[in-house]
Amino acid sequence: MTDPELVAQIKVGNEKAFRLLVEQYQRMVLHTCLGFVQDRNDAEDLAQEVFIELFRAMDKFRGESGLSTWIYRIAVNRSLNFIRDQKRRCFFQSISTRLTGGTTVDVADQSWRSRPDHEVENNQRRANLYQAINRLPERQRVAFTLSKLEGLSYQDIAGIMGLSLSSVESLIHRAKLGLQKQLYQCYKKGL
Amino acid sequence: METRSHAQIQKKLIFYLDNQLGAKEHQQVVQHLSGCDECAAFLRELQSTLCLLEENKQHEPGAYFYASIQNRLQAGHRQPLLGIRLLQPAILVLLLALGIRLGIWIGTQSYAESVLSEQAVLVPFNDLAEEPIEEFLLNLK
């Protein structure tokens, strides 16, 4: 079944078509969310929310952009909202821990530590890498993540982000420079 | 090798790894790396770090992924509405204002009570003032 056929079937309430859509795009959505939130459980939860939103908003899809572009857009927006909410939660959490005199806990770091199947060295590299990515300005982070983690073309990223091709090229170029600079600083510290 | 040269090459390494350099720049980097252990070591580190990005692609959705979506759809799972998100600070401000008002009311009440009790304490003295001392001494007998 092609994408327009899938959309048409879902719009008339065909449950099998929705299941097909989920099966077809679940890996893509999960990987996109993982690229932003870096925690498997959070990413899976977010990916499910993406499909729920897709199902509810299917009537609004007019097919002006490709179905995958639309799905990517929802996944990216959901992930960014999640990160913003998490930052807000962390902010209030840090205030409450300061008030109660407790110690602060690095949530992202904890999530990587909970993975038993990785060596200490790679854990450190991974922590440095995602810390550097998360420090990038939001648009640079989105463009870089879609390019590097999803392997999307600059043209596709431009469609998802609603930007021109040259803007995407510039964002990714700056993201790479920023990332390399931060990774070099981490490398020098580790020597 | 000059420090300036190291810095210039290190800026290009991420693009070198992605094969995004022009032929001339690519050649410059190759030449530099062949004689510079420091930059070569950083290149290896950068490569090892960026390789970790590939890990995400190995993750598969859980076995009950679709079933969970179905359950959430049937349960009418909804994300907090935007209106509710905006209402939260408004409710907090309202609660704060109510708290302040309640504090003022309690303060006023306790002040009024303290004034009344002061007046109650003062009553015998007032009576005493109104009662002539001779009469008081007579009553005492």
XYZ file of C-alpha atoms in Angstrom:
332
model
C 0.000 0.000 0.000
C 1.435 3.413 -0.950
C 1.536 6.340 1.475
C -1.449 8.220 -0.073
C -3.473 4.985 -0.001
C -2.524 4.406 3.625
C -3.576 7.937 4.534
C -6.879 7.572 2.676
C -7.614 4.268 4.410
C -6.780 5.650 7.869
C -9.027 8.639 7.212
C -11.984 6.287 6.656
C -11.162 4.461 9.891
C -9.330 1.398 8.600
C -7.477 0.053 11.638
C -5.335 -2.293 9.577
C -4.019 0.635 7.584
C -3.016 2.419 10.773
C -1.256 -0.713 11.961
C 0.598 -0.870 8.645
C 1.621 2.765 9.009
C 2.944 2.125 12.523
C 4.875 -0.941 11.381
C 6.319 0.961 8.437
C 7.458 4.039 10.346
C 7.988 2.891 13.956
C 11.758 2.420 13.642
C 12.191 5.768 11.926
C 10.173 7.594 14.605
C 11.907 5.773 17.457
C 15.367 6.570 16.077
C 14.457 10.225 15.582
C 13.193 10.524 19.158
C 16.261 8.663 20.462
C 18.487 11.125 18.648
C 17.012 13.903 20.751
C 16.206 12.375 24.142
C 18.890 9.625 24.353
C 16.860 7.530 26.763
C 15.239 4.432 25.357
C 12.134 4.461 27.553
C 11.476 8.152 27.002
C 12.056 7.748 23.264
C 9.624 4.836 23.004
C 7.016 6.741 24.977
C 7.492 9.752 22.712
C 7.311 7.603 19.582
C 3.951 6.240 20.724
C 2.719 9.778 21.312
C 3.813 10.687 17.786
C 1.608 7.939 16.326
C -1.309 8.912 18.567
C -0.991 12.503 17.326
C -0.727 11.240 13.752
C -3.900 9.219 14.151
C -5.807 12.149 15.617
C -4.502 14.692 13.124
C -4.753 12.522 10.019
C -7.723 14.539 8.737
C -5.519 17.625 8.684
C -2.919 15.969 6.452
C -3.474 17.348 2.967
C -0.522 15.661 1.302
C 1.292 18.889 0.421
C 4.480 17.361 1.819
C 5.409 13.701 1.922
C 3.981 11.525 4.687
C 7.460 10.808 6.078
C 8.259 14.551 6.152
C 5.076 15.158 8.149
C 5.893 12.303 10.532
C 9.454 13.591 11.015
C 8.095 17.061 11.734
C 5.769 15.735 14.441
C 8.534 13.559 15.936
C 10.984 16.480 16.056
C 8.426 18.852 17.598
C 7.389 16.286 20.190
C 11.026 15.606 21.084
C 11.869 19.299 21.411
C 8.796 19.880 23.602
C 9.854 16.960 25.760
C 13.363 18.413 26.162
C 11.933 21.837 27.066
C 9.611 20.261 29.654
C 12.501 18.233 31.037
C 14.650 21.368 31.342
C 11.810 23.105 33.172
C 11.397 20.113 35.494
C 15.150 20.033 36.146
C 15.091 23.751 36.939
C 12.337 23.361 39.544
C 13.958 20.175 40.841
C 17.268 21.987 41.335
C 15.465 24.771 43.207
C 13.726 22.285 45.483
C 16.963 20.361 46.126
C 18.716 23.621 46.975
C 15.902 24.548 49.340
C 15.872 21.140 50.985
C 19.662 20.918 50.996
C 19.794 17.741 48.905
C 22.239 16.848 46.135
C 21.501 17.356 42.435
C 21.313 14.375 40.081
C 22.340 14.486 36.427
C 19.395 12.768 34.730
C 20.975 12.290 31.310
C 24.155 10.863 32.791
C 22.185 8.431 34.917
C 20.348 7.113 31.874
C 23.619 6.147 30.199
C 25.009 4.633 33.363
C 22.013 2.342 33.524
C 23.188 0.601 30.366
C 25.221 -2.377 31.416
C 26.537 -3.412 27.994
C 28.973 -0.569 27.336
C 32.527 -0.028 28.399
C 33.595 2.818 30.624
C 35.553 4.502 27.845
C 32.630 4.542 25.432
C 30.337 5.724 28.212
C 32.549 8.750 28.687
C 32.718 9.387 24.938
C 28.956 9.044 24.645
C 28.341 11.398 27.549
C 30.691 13.973 25.997
C 29.119 13.577 22.565
C 25.507 14.033 23.667
C 26.426 16.803 26.058
C 28.064 18.597 23.127
C 25.046 17.967 20.849
C 22.618 19.153 23.522
C 24.603 22.356 23.944
C 24.169 23.273 20.281
C 21.537 25.895 19.446
C 18.156 24.214 18.839
C 18.016 24.577 15.040
C 21.608 23.423 14.640
C 20.858 20.422 16.832
C 17.769 19.488 14.829
C 19.559 19.800 11.487
C 22.627 17.903 12.707
C 20.581 15.119 14.322
C 18.470 14.589 11.231
C 21.551 14.594 9.039
C 23.934 12.486 11.116
C 21.624 10.209 13.024
C 18.885 9.786 10.460
C 21.096 10.081 7.416
C 18.600 12.410 5.721
C 19.590 14.528 2.740
C 19.880 18.293 3.171
C 16.860 18.636 0.879
C 14.732 16.411 3.141
C 15.890 18.305 6.233
C 14.984 21.588 4.549
C 11.476 20.191 3.926
C 11.081 19.023 7.529
C 12.391 22.242 9.070
C 10.698 24.528 6.580
C 14.000 26.185 5.636
C 15.935 26.782 2.451
C 18.644 24.373 1.387
C 21.396 26.939 1.996
C 20.107 27.594 5.527
C 20.287 23.875 6.305
C 23.803 23.662 4.867
C 24.869 26.595 7.011
C 23.213 25.159 10.148
C 24.902 21.784 9.735
C 28.277 23.390 8.978
C 28.070 25.509 12.139
C 26.809 22.537 14.163
C 29.804 20.449 13.090
C 32.254 23.225 13.935
C 30.643 23.743 17.343
C 30.552 20.045 18.056
C 34.174 19.539 17.035
C 35.260 22.454 19.223
C 33.473 21.048 22.268
C 34.750 17.528 21.650
C 38.297 18.846 21.322
C 37.961 20.597 24.685
C 36.751 17.334 26.264
C 39.615 15.461 24.587
C 42.185 17.913 25.939
C 40.696 17.683 29.435
C 40.846 13.906 29.303
C 44.540 13.782 28.365
C 54.669 22.172 13.543
C 53.083 25.534 14.154
C 50.204 25.815 16.644
C 48.286 27.819 14.042
C 48.618 24.961 11.623
C 47.290 22.467 14.226
C 44.275 24.644 14.927
C 43.540 25.084 11.218
C 43.721 21.351 10.585
C 41.685 20.441 13.665
C 38.863 22.677 12.434
C 38.693 20.605 9.271
C 38.827 17.131 10.774
C 35.070 16.606 11.156
C 34.610 17.594 7.502
C 37.551 15.369 6.541
C 35.799 12.407 8.169
C 32.622 13.197 6.208
C 34.572 13.600 2.922
C 33.347 17.158 2.624
C 36.668 18.826 1.898
C 37.860 19.975 -1.494
C 40.717 18.059 -3.091
C 43.335 20.649 -2.079
C 42.175 20.866 1.550
C 41.887 17.090 1.758
C 45.496 16.758 0.616
C 46.643 19.361 3.169
C 44.964 17.428 5.983
C 46.430 14.109 4.828
C 49.899 15.637 4.685
C 49.563 17.208 8.114
C 48.219 14.033 9.707
C 51.101 11.959 8.371
C 53.553 14.059 10.358
C 51.484 15.087 13.386
C 50.733 12.515 16.079
C 48.669 14.982 18.113
C 46.178 15.725 15.330
C 46.122 12.071 14.248
C 45.266 11.033 17.817
C 42.434 13.571 17.978
C 41.149 12.366 14.602
C 40.971 8.795 15.924
C 39.165 10.001 19.049
C 36.726 12.061 16.970
C 36.049 9.098 14.724
C 35.439 6.757 17.690
C 33.096 9.298 19.288
C 31.069 10.036 16.159
C 30.737 6.309 15.469
C 28.623 6.092 18.620
C 25.881 7.979 16.786
C 25.302 4.815 14.781
C 24.197 3.003 17.956
C 20.764 4.601 17.844
C 20.021 2.848 14.592
C 20.381 -0.536 16.284
C 17.418 0.004 18.601
C 14.197 -1.748 17.731
C 10.778 -0.794 19.060
C 9.489 -3.001 21.884
C 7.330 -6.025 21.135
C 4.191 -4.323 22.436
C 4.732 -1.025 20.660
C 1.548 -1.106 18.574
C -0.482 -2.640 21.418
C 0.580 0.239 23.690
C -0.519 2.787 21.083
C -3.878 1.047 20.781
C -4.302 0.981 24.558
C -3.475 4.640 24.852
C -5.831 5.526 22.024
C -8.649 3.518 23.607
C -7.987 4.962 27.035
C -8.334 8.389 25.452
C -4.848 9.247 26.569
C -4.372 12.934 26.032
C -1.425 15.178 26.460
C -2.013 18.151 28.727
C -3.807 20.739 26.622
C -2.108 24.034 25.818
C -4.869 25.838 27.714
C -4.104 23.818 30.837
C -0.418 24.590 30.447
C -1.195 28.286 30.302
C -3.684 27.989 33.145
C -1.100 26.534 35.510
C 0.774 29.806 36.138
C -2.539 31.680 36.383
C -3.765 29.225 39.027
C -0.476 29.587 40.920
C -0.801 33.397 40.914
C -4.407 33.107 42.066
C -3.418 30.763 44.900
C -0.630 33.140 45.918
C -3.052 36.103 45.939
C -5.541 34.072 47.976
C -2.766 33.138 50.412
C -1.782 36.783 50.841
C -5.449 37.794 51.315
C -5.915 35.012 53.880
C -2.771 36.159 55.684
C -4.039 39.737 55.806
C -7.443 38.549 57.086
C -5.876 36.404 59.807
C -3.615 39.313 60.761
C -6.555 41.718 60.956
C -8.579 39.249 63.026
C -5.795 38.635 65.508
C -5.182 42.408 65.761
C -8.878 43.011 66.464
C -8.834 40.239 69.077
C -5.771 41.688 70.763
C -7.406 45.159 70.854
C -10.556 43.650 72.399
C -8.567 41.731 75.004
C -6.597 44.887 75.826
C -9.882 46.721 76.273
C -11.137 43.855 78.492
C -8.053 44.203 80.677
C -8.550 47.952 80.831
C -12.168 47.720 81.981
C -11.472 47.328 85.739
C -9.138 50.299 85.563
C -11.835 52.328 83.848
C -14.322 51.258 86.499
C -11.797 52.184 89.098
C -11.413 55.579 87.472
C -15.132 56.115 87.470
C -15.494 54.939 91.107
C -14.383 57.537 93.601
C -11.677 56.311 95.993
C -13.802 57.042 99.072
C -16.586 54.812 97.783
C -14.102 52.107 96.972
C -12.658 52.199 100.502
C -16.137 52.098 101.975
C -17.040 49.082 99.867
C -13.859 47.401 100.954
C -14.914 47.518 104.588
